[in-house]
PDB file of C-alpha atoms and ligand atoms in Angstrom:
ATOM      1  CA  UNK C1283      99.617 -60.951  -5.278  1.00  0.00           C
ATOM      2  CA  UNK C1284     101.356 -58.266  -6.951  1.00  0.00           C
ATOM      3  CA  UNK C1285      99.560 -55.340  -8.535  1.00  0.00           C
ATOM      4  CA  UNK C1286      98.745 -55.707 -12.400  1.00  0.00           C
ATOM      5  CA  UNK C1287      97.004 -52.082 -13.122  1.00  0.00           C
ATOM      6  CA  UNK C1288      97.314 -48.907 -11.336  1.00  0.00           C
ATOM      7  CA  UNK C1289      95.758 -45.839 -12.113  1.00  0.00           C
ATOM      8  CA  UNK C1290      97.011 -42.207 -10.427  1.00  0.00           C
ATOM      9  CA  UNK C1291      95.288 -38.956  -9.984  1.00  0.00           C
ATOM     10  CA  UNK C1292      93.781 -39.260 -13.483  1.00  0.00           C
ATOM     11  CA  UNK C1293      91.896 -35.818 -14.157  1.00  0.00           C
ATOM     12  CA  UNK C1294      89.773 -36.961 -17.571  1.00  0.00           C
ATOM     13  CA  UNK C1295      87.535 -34.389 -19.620  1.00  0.00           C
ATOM     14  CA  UNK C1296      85.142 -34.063 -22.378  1.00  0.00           C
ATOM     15  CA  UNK C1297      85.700 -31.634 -24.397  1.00  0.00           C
ATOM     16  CA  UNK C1298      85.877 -28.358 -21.131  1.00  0.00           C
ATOM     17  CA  UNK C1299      84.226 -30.783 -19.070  1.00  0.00           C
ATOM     18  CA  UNK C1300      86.165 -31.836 -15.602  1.00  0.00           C
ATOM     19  CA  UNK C1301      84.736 -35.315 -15.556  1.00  0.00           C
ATOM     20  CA  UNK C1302      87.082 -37.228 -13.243  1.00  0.00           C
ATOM     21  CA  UNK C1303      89.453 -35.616 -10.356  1.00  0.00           C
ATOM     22  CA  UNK C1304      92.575 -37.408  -8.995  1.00  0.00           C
ATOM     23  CA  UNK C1305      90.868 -40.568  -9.683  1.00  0.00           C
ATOM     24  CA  UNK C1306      93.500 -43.261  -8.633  1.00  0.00           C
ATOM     25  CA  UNK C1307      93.027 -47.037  -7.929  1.00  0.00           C
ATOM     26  CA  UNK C1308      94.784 -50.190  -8.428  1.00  0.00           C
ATOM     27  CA  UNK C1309      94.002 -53.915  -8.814  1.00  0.00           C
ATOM     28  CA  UNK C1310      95.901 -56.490  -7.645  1.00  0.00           C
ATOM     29  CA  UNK C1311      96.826 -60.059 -10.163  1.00  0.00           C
ATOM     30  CA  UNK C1312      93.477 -62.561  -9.062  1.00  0.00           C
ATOM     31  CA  UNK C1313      91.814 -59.517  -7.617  1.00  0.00           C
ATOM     32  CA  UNK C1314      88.152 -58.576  -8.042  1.00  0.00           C
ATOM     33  CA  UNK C1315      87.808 -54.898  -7.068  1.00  0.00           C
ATOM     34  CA  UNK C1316      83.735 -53.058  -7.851  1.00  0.00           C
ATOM     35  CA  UNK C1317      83.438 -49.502  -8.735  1.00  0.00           C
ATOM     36  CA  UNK C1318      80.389 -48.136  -7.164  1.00  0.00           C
ATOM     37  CA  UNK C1319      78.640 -45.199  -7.526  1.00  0.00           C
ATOM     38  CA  UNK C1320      75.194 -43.561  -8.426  1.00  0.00           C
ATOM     39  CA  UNK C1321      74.332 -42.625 -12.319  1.00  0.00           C
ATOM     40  CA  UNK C1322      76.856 -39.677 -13.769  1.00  0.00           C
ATOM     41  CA  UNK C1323      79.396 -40.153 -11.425  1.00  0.00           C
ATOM     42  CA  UNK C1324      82.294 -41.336 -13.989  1.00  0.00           C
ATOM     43  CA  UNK C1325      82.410 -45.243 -13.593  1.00  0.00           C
ATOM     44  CA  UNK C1326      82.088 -45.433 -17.294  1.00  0.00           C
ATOM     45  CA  UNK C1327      84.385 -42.422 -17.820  1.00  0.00           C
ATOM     46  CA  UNK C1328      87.343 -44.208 -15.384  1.00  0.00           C
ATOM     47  CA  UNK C1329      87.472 -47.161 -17.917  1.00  0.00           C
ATOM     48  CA  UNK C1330      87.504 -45.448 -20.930  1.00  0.00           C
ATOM     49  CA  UNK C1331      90.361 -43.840 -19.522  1.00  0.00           C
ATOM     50  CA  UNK C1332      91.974 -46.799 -18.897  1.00  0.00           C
ATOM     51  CA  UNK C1333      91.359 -48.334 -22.209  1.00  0.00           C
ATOM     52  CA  UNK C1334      92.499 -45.317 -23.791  1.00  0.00           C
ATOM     53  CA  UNK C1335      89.121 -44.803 -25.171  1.00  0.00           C
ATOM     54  CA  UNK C1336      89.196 -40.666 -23.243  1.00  0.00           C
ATOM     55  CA  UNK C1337      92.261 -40.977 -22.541  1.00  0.00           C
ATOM     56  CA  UNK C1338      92.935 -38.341 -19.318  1.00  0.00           C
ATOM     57  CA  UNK C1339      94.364 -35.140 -19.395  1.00  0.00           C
ATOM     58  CA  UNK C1340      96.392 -35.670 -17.018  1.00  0.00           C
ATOM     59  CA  UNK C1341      97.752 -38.726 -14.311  1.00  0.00           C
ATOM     60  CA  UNK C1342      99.311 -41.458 -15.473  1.00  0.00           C
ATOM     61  CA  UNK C1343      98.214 -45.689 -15.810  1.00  0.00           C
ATOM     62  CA  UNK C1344     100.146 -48.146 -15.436  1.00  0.00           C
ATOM     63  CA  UNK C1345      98.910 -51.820 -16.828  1.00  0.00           C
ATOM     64  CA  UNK C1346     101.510 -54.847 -16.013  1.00  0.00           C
ATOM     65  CA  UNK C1347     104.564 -52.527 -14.989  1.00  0.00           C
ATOM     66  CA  UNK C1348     104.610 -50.190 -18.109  1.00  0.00           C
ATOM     67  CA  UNK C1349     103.524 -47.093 -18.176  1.00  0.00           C
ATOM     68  CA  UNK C1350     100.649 -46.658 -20.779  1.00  0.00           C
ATOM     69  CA  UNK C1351      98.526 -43.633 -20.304  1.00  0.00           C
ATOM     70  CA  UNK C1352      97.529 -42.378 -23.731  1.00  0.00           C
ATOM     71  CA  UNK C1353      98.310 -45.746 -25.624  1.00  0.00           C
ATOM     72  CA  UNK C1354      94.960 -46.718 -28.203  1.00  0.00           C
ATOM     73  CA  UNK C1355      92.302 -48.759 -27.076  1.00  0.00           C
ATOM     74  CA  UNK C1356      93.463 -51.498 -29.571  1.00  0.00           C
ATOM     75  CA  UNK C1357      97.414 -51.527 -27.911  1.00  0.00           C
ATOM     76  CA  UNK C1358      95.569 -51.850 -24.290  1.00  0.00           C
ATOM     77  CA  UNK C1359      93.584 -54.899 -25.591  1.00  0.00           C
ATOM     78  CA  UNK C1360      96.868 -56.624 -26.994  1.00  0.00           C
ATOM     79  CA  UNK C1361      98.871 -55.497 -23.859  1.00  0.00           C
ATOM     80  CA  UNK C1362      95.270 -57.574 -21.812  1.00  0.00           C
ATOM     81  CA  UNK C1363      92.837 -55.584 -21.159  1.00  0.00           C
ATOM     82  CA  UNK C1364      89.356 -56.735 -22.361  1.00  0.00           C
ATOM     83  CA  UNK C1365      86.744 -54.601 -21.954  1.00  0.00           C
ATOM     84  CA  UNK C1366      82.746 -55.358 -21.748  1.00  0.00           C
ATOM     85  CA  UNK C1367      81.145 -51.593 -22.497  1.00  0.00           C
ATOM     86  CA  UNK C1368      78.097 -50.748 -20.706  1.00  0.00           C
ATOM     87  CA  UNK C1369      75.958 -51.239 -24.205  1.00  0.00           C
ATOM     88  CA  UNK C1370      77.347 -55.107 -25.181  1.00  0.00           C
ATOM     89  CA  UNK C1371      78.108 -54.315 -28.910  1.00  0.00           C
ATOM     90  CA  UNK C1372      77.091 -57.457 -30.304  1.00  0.00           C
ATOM     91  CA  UNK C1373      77.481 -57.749 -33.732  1.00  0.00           C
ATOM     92  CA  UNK C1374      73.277 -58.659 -35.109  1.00  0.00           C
ATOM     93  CA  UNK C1375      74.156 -60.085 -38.187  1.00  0.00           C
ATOM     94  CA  UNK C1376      76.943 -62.473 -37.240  1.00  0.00           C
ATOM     95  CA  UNK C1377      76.036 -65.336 -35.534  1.00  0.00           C
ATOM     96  CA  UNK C1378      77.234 -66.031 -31.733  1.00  0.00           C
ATOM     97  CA  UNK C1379      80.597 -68.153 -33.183  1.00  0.00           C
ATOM     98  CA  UNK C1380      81.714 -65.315 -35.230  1.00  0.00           C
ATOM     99  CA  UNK C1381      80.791 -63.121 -32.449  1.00  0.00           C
ATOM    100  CA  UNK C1382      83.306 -64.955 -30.212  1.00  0.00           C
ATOM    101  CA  UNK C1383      85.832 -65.657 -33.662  1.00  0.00           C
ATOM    102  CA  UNK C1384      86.012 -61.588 -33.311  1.00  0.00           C
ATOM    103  CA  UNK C1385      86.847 -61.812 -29.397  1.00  0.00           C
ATOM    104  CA  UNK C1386      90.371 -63.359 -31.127  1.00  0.00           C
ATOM    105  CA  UNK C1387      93.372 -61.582 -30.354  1.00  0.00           C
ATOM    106  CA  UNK C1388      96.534 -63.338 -32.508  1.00  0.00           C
ATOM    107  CA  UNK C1389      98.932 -61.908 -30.104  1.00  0.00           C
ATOM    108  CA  UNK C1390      97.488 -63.416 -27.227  1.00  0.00           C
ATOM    109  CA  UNK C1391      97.283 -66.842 -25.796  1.00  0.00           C
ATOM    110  CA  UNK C1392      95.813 -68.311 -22.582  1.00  0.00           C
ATOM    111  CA  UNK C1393      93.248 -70.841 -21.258  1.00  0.00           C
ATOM    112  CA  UNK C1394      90.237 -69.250 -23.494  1.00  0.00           C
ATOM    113  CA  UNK C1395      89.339 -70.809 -26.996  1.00  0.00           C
ATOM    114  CA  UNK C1396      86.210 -71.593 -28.479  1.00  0.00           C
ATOM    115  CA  UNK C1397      86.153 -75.094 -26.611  1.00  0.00           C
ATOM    116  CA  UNK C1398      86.804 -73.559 -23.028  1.00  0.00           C
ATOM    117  CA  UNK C1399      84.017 -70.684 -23.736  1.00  0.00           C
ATOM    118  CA  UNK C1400      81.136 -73.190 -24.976  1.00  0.00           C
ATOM    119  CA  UNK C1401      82.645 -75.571 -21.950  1.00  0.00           C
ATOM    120  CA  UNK C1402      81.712 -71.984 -19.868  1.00  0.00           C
ATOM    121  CA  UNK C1403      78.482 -70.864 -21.031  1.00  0.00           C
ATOM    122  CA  UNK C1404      76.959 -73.968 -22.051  1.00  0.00           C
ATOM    123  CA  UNK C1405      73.859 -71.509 -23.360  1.00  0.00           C
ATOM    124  CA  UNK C1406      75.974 -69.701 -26.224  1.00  0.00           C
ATOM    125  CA  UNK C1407      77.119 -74.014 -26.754  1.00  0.00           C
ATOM    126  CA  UNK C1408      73.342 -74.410 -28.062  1.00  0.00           C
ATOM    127  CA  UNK C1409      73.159 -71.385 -29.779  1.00  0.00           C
ATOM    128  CA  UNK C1410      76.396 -71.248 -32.249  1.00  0.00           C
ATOM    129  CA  UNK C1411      74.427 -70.067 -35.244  1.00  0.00           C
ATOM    130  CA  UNK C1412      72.240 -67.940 -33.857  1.00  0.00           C
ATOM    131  CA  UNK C1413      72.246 -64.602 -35.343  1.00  0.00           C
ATOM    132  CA  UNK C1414      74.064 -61.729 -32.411  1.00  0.00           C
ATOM    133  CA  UNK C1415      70.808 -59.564 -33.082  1.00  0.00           C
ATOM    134  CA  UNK C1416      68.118 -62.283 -31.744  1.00  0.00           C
ATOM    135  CA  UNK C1417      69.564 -62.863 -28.741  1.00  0.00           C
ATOM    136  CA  UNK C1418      67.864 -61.530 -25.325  1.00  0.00           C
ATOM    137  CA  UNK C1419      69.524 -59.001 -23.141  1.00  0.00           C
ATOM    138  CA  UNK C1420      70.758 -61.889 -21.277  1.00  0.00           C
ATOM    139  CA  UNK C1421      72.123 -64.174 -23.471  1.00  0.00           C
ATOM    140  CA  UNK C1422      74.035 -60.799 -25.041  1.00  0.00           C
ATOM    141  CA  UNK C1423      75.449 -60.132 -21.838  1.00  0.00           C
ATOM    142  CA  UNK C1424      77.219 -63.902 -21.635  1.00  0.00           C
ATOM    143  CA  UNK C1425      78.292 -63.461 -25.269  1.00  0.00           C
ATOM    144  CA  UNK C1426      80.275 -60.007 -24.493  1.00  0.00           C
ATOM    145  CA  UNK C1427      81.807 -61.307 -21.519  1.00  0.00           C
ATOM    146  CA  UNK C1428      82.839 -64.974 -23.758  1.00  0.00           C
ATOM    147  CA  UNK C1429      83.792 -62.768 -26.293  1.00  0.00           C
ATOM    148  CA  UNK C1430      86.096 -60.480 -24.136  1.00  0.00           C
ATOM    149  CA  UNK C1431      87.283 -63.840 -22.485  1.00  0.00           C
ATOM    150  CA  UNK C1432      88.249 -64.943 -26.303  1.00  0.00           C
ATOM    151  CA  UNK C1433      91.060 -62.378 -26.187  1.00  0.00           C
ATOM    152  CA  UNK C1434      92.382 -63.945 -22.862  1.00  0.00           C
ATOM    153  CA  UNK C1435      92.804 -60.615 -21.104  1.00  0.00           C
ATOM    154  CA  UNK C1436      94.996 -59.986 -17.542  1.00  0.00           C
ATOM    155  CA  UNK C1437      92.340 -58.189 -16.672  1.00  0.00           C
ATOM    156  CA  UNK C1438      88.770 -58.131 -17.600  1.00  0.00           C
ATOM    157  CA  UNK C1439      86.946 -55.267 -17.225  1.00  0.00           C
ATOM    158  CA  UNK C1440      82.538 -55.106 -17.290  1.00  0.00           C
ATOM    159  CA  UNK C1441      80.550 -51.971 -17.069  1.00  0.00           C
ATOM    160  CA  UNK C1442      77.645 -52.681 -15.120  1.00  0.00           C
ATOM    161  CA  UNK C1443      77.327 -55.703 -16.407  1.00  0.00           C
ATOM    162  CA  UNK C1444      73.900 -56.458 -13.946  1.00  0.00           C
ATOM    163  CA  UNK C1445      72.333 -53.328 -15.645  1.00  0.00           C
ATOM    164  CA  UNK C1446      68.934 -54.120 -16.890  1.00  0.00           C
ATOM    165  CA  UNK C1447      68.894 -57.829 -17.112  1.00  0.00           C
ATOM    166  CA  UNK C1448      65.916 -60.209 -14.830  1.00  0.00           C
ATOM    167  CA  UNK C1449      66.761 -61.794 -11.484  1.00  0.00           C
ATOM    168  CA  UNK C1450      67.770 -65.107 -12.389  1.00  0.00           C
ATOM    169  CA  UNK C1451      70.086 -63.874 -15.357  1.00  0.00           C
ATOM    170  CA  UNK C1452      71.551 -61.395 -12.582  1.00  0.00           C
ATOM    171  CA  UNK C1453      71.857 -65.006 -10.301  1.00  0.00           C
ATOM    172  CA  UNK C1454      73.643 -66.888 -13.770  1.00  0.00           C
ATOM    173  CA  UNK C1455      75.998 -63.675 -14.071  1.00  0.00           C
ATOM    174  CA  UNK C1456      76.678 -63.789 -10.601  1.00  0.00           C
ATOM    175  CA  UNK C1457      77.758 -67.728 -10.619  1.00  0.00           C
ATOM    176  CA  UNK C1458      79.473 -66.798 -14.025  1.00  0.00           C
ATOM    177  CA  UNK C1459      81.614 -63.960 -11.892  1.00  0.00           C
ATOM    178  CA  UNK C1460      82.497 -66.329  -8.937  1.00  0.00           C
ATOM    179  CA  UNK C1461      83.452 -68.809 -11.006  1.00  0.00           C
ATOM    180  CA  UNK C1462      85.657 -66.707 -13.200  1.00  0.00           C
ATOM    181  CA  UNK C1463      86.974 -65.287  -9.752  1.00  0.00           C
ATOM    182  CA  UNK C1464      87.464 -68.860  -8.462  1.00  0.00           C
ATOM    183  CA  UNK C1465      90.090 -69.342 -11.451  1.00  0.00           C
ATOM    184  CA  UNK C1466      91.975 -66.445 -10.481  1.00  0.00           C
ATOM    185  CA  UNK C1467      90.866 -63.919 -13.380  1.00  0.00           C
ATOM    186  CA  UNK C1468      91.100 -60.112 -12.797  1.00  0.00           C
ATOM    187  CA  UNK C1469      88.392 -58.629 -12.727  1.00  0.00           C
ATOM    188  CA  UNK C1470      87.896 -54.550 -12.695  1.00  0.00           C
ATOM    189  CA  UNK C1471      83.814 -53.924 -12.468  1.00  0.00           C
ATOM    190  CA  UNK C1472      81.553 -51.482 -12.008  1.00  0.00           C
ATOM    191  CA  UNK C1473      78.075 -51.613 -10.665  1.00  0.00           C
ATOM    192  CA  UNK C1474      74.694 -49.979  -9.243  1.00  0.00           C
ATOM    193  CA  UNK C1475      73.842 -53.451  -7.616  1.00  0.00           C
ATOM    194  CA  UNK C1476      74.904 -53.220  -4.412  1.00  0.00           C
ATOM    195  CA  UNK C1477      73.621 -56.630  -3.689  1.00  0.00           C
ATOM    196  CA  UNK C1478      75.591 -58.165  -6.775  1.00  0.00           C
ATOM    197  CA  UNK C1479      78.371 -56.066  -6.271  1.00  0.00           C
ATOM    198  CA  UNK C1480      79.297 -57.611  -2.607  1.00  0.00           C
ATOM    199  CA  UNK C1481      78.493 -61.094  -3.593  1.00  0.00           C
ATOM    200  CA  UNK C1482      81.511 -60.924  -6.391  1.00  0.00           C
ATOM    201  CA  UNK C1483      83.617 -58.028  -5.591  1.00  0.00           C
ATOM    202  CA  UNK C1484      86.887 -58.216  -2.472  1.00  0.00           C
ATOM    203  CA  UNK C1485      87.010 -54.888  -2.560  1.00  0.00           C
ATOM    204  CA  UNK C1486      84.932 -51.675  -3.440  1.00  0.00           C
ATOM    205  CA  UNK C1487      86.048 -47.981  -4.632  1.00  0.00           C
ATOM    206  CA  UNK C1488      83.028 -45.525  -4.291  1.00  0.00           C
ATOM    207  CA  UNK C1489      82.720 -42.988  -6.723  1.00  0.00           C
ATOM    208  CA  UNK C1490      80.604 -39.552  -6.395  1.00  0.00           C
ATOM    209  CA  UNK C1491      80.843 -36.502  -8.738  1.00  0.00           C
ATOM    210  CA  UNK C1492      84.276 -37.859 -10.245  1.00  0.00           C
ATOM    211  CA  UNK C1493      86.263 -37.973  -7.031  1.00  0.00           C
ATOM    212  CA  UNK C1494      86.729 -41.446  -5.081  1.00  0.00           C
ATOM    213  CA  UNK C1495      84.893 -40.998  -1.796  1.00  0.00           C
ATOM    214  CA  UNK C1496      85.665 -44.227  -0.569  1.00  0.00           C
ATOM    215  CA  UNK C1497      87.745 -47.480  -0.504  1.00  0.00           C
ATOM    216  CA  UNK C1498      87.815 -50.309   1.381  1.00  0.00           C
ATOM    217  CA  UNK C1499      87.486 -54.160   1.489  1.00  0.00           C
ATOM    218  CA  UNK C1500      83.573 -56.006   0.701  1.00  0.00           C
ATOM    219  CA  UNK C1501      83.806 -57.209   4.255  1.00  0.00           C
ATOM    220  CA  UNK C1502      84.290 -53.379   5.316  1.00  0.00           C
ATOM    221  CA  UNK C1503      82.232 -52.265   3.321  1.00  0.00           C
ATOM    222  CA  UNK C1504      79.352 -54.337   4.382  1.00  0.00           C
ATOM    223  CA  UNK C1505      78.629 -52.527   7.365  1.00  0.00           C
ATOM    224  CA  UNK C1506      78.977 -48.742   6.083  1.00  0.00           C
ATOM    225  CA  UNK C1507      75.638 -48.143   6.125  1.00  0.00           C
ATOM    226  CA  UNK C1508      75.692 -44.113   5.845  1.00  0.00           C
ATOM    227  CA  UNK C1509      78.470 -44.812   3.125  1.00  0.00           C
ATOM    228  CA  UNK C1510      75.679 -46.542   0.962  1.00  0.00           C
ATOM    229  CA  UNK C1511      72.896 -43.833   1.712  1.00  0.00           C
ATOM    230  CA  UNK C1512      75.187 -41.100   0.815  1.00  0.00           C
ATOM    231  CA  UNK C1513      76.749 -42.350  -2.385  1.00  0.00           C
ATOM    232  CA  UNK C1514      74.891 -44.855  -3.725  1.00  0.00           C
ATOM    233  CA  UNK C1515      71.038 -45.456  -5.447  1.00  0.00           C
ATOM    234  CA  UNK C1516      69.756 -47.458  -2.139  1.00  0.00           C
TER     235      UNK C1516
HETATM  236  N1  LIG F2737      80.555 -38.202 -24.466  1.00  0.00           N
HETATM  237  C1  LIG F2737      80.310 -37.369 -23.448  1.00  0.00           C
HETATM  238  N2  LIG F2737      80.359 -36.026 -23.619  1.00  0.00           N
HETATM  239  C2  LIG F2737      80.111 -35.185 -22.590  1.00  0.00           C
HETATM  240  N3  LIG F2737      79.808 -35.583 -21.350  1.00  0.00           N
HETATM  241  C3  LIG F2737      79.732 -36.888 -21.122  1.00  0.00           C
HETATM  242  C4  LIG F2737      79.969 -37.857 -22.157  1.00  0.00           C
HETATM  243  N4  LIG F2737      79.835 -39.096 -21.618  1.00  0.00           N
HETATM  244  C5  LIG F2737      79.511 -38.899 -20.326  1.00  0.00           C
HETATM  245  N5  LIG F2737      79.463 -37.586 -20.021  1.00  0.00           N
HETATM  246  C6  LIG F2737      79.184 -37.004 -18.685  1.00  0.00           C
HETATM  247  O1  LIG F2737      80.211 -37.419 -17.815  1.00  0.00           O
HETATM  248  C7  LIG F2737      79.713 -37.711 -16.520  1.00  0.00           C
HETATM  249  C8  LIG F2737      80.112 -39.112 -16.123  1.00  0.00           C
HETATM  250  O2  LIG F2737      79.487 -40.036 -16.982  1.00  0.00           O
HETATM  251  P1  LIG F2737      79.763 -41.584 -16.919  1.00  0.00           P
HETATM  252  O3  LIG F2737      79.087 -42.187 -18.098  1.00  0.00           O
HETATM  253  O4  LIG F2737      81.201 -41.834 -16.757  1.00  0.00           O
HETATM  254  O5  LIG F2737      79.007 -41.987 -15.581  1.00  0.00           O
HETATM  255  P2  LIG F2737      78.606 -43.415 -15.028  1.00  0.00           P
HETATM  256  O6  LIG F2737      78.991 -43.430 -13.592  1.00  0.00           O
HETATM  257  O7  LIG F2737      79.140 -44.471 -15.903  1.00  0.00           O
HETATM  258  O8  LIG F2737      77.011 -43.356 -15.117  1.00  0.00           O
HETATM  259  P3  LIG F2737      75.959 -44.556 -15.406  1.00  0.00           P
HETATM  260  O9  LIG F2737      75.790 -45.272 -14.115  1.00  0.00           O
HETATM  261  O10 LIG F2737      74.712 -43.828 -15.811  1.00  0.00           O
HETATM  262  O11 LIG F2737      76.492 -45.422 -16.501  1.00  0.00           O
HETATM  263  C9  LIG F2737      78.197 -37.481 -16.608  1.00  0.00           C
HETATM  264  O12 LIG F2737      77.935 -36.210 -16.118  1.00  0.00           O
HETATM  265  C10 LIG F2737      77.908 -37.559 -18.094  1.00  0.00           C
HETATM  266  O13 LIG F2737      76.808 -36.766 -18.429  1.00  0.00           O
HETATM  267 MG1  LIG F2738      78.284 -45.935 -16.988  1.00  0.00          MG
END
């Protein structure tokens, strides 16, 4: 499995503020790698320096062999990179098909079309012209991630995607991910759950104050017990 995006030392700011230091990490093709880390630390902050959304100061990212630090958020989603932000902007007045319709990227072709989605989340299937706004946290989540999944991305990339949604829609999400996985899709994460986070992820990056503090396999991982106390909401 070769590596599709790599990320080195990226140092990113807001305005004077030193948000992330020497941040580097890398995902291999079929990969499912979790970015952990307590509230503030920059797990947000690392992909909108990927996706060219902050882009960093300095360090370098390199997406599929090419070297793209600093390239617009809308080049990184035509080069793959689909990104599910932490908020799920779905679009209330449109209804869940034009949601997904939007999700369309012309340049890009792959196993994802309206058919395969609906085939996917059978729940959005029943729901086609529902209006974006009246859907529960829940059923927004599925819709950013079919959405995303519309633009068949190399890699797809979810902010905290467990964040604030009920047990059993955490379970669906979590059959969702593994299934995705099971396919061979990329998938760059980030999450509080530590739970959820070892049931999808096959590896984990730890992030604390903007530097990585730690790296390792799930399996690893597992057993780092003073690695979860220290760096993570437990
Ligand atoms: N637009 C911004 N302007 C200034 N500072 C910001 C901005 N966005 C985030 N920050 C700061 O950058 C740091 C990292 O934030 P970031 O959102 O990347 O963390 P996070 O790990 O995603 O946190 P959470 O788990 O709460 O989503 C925090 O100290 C935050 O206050
Ligand atoms: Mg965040």
């Amino acid at each position: 499995m070769g590596t599709v995006l790599e990320a080195f030392d990226l140092n990113t700011f807001y305005d004077r503020s030193h948000i992330l230091f020497d941040v580097s990490l890398n995902i291999a093709s079929g990969e499912t790698v979790c970015l952990m880390g307590r509230n503030g630390v920059g797990k947000t902050t690392t992909f909108r320096s990927l996706m060219g959304l902050t882009p960093p100061k300095t360090g370098k990212i390199v997406f599929k062999g090419k070297t793209c630090t600093g390239f617009k958020p809308y080049r990184m989603a035509r080069l793959g990179l689909g990104f599910v932000p932490e908020d799920r902007r779905i679009l209330g007045p449109f209804t869940v098909q034009e949601n997904l319709e939007l999700g369309r990227i012309p340049s890009r072709s792959g196993r994802w079309d309206l058919d395969a989605v609906y085939a996917q989340f059978p729940i959005l299937a029943n729901m086609t012209h529902r209006m974006g706004g009246t859907l529960s946290g829940g059923e927004q989540q599925m819709l950013t991630i079919a959405r995303a999944l519309m633009g068949n991305p190399d890699v797809l990339v979810l902010d905290e995607p467990s964040e604030g949604l009920s047990p059993v829609i955490i379970s669906e999400l979590k059959t969702l991910i593994q299934s995705l996985k099971a396919a061979d899709t990329t998938i760059l994460l980030s999450e509080q759950n530590l739970k959820f986070a070892m049931a999808v992820s096959d590896r984990v990056v730890v992030l604390d104050k903007g530097h990585v503090v730690y790296e390792g396999t799930t399996d690893a991982f597992q057993g780092q017990e003073q690695v979860h106390k220290k760096y993570l909401a437990v």
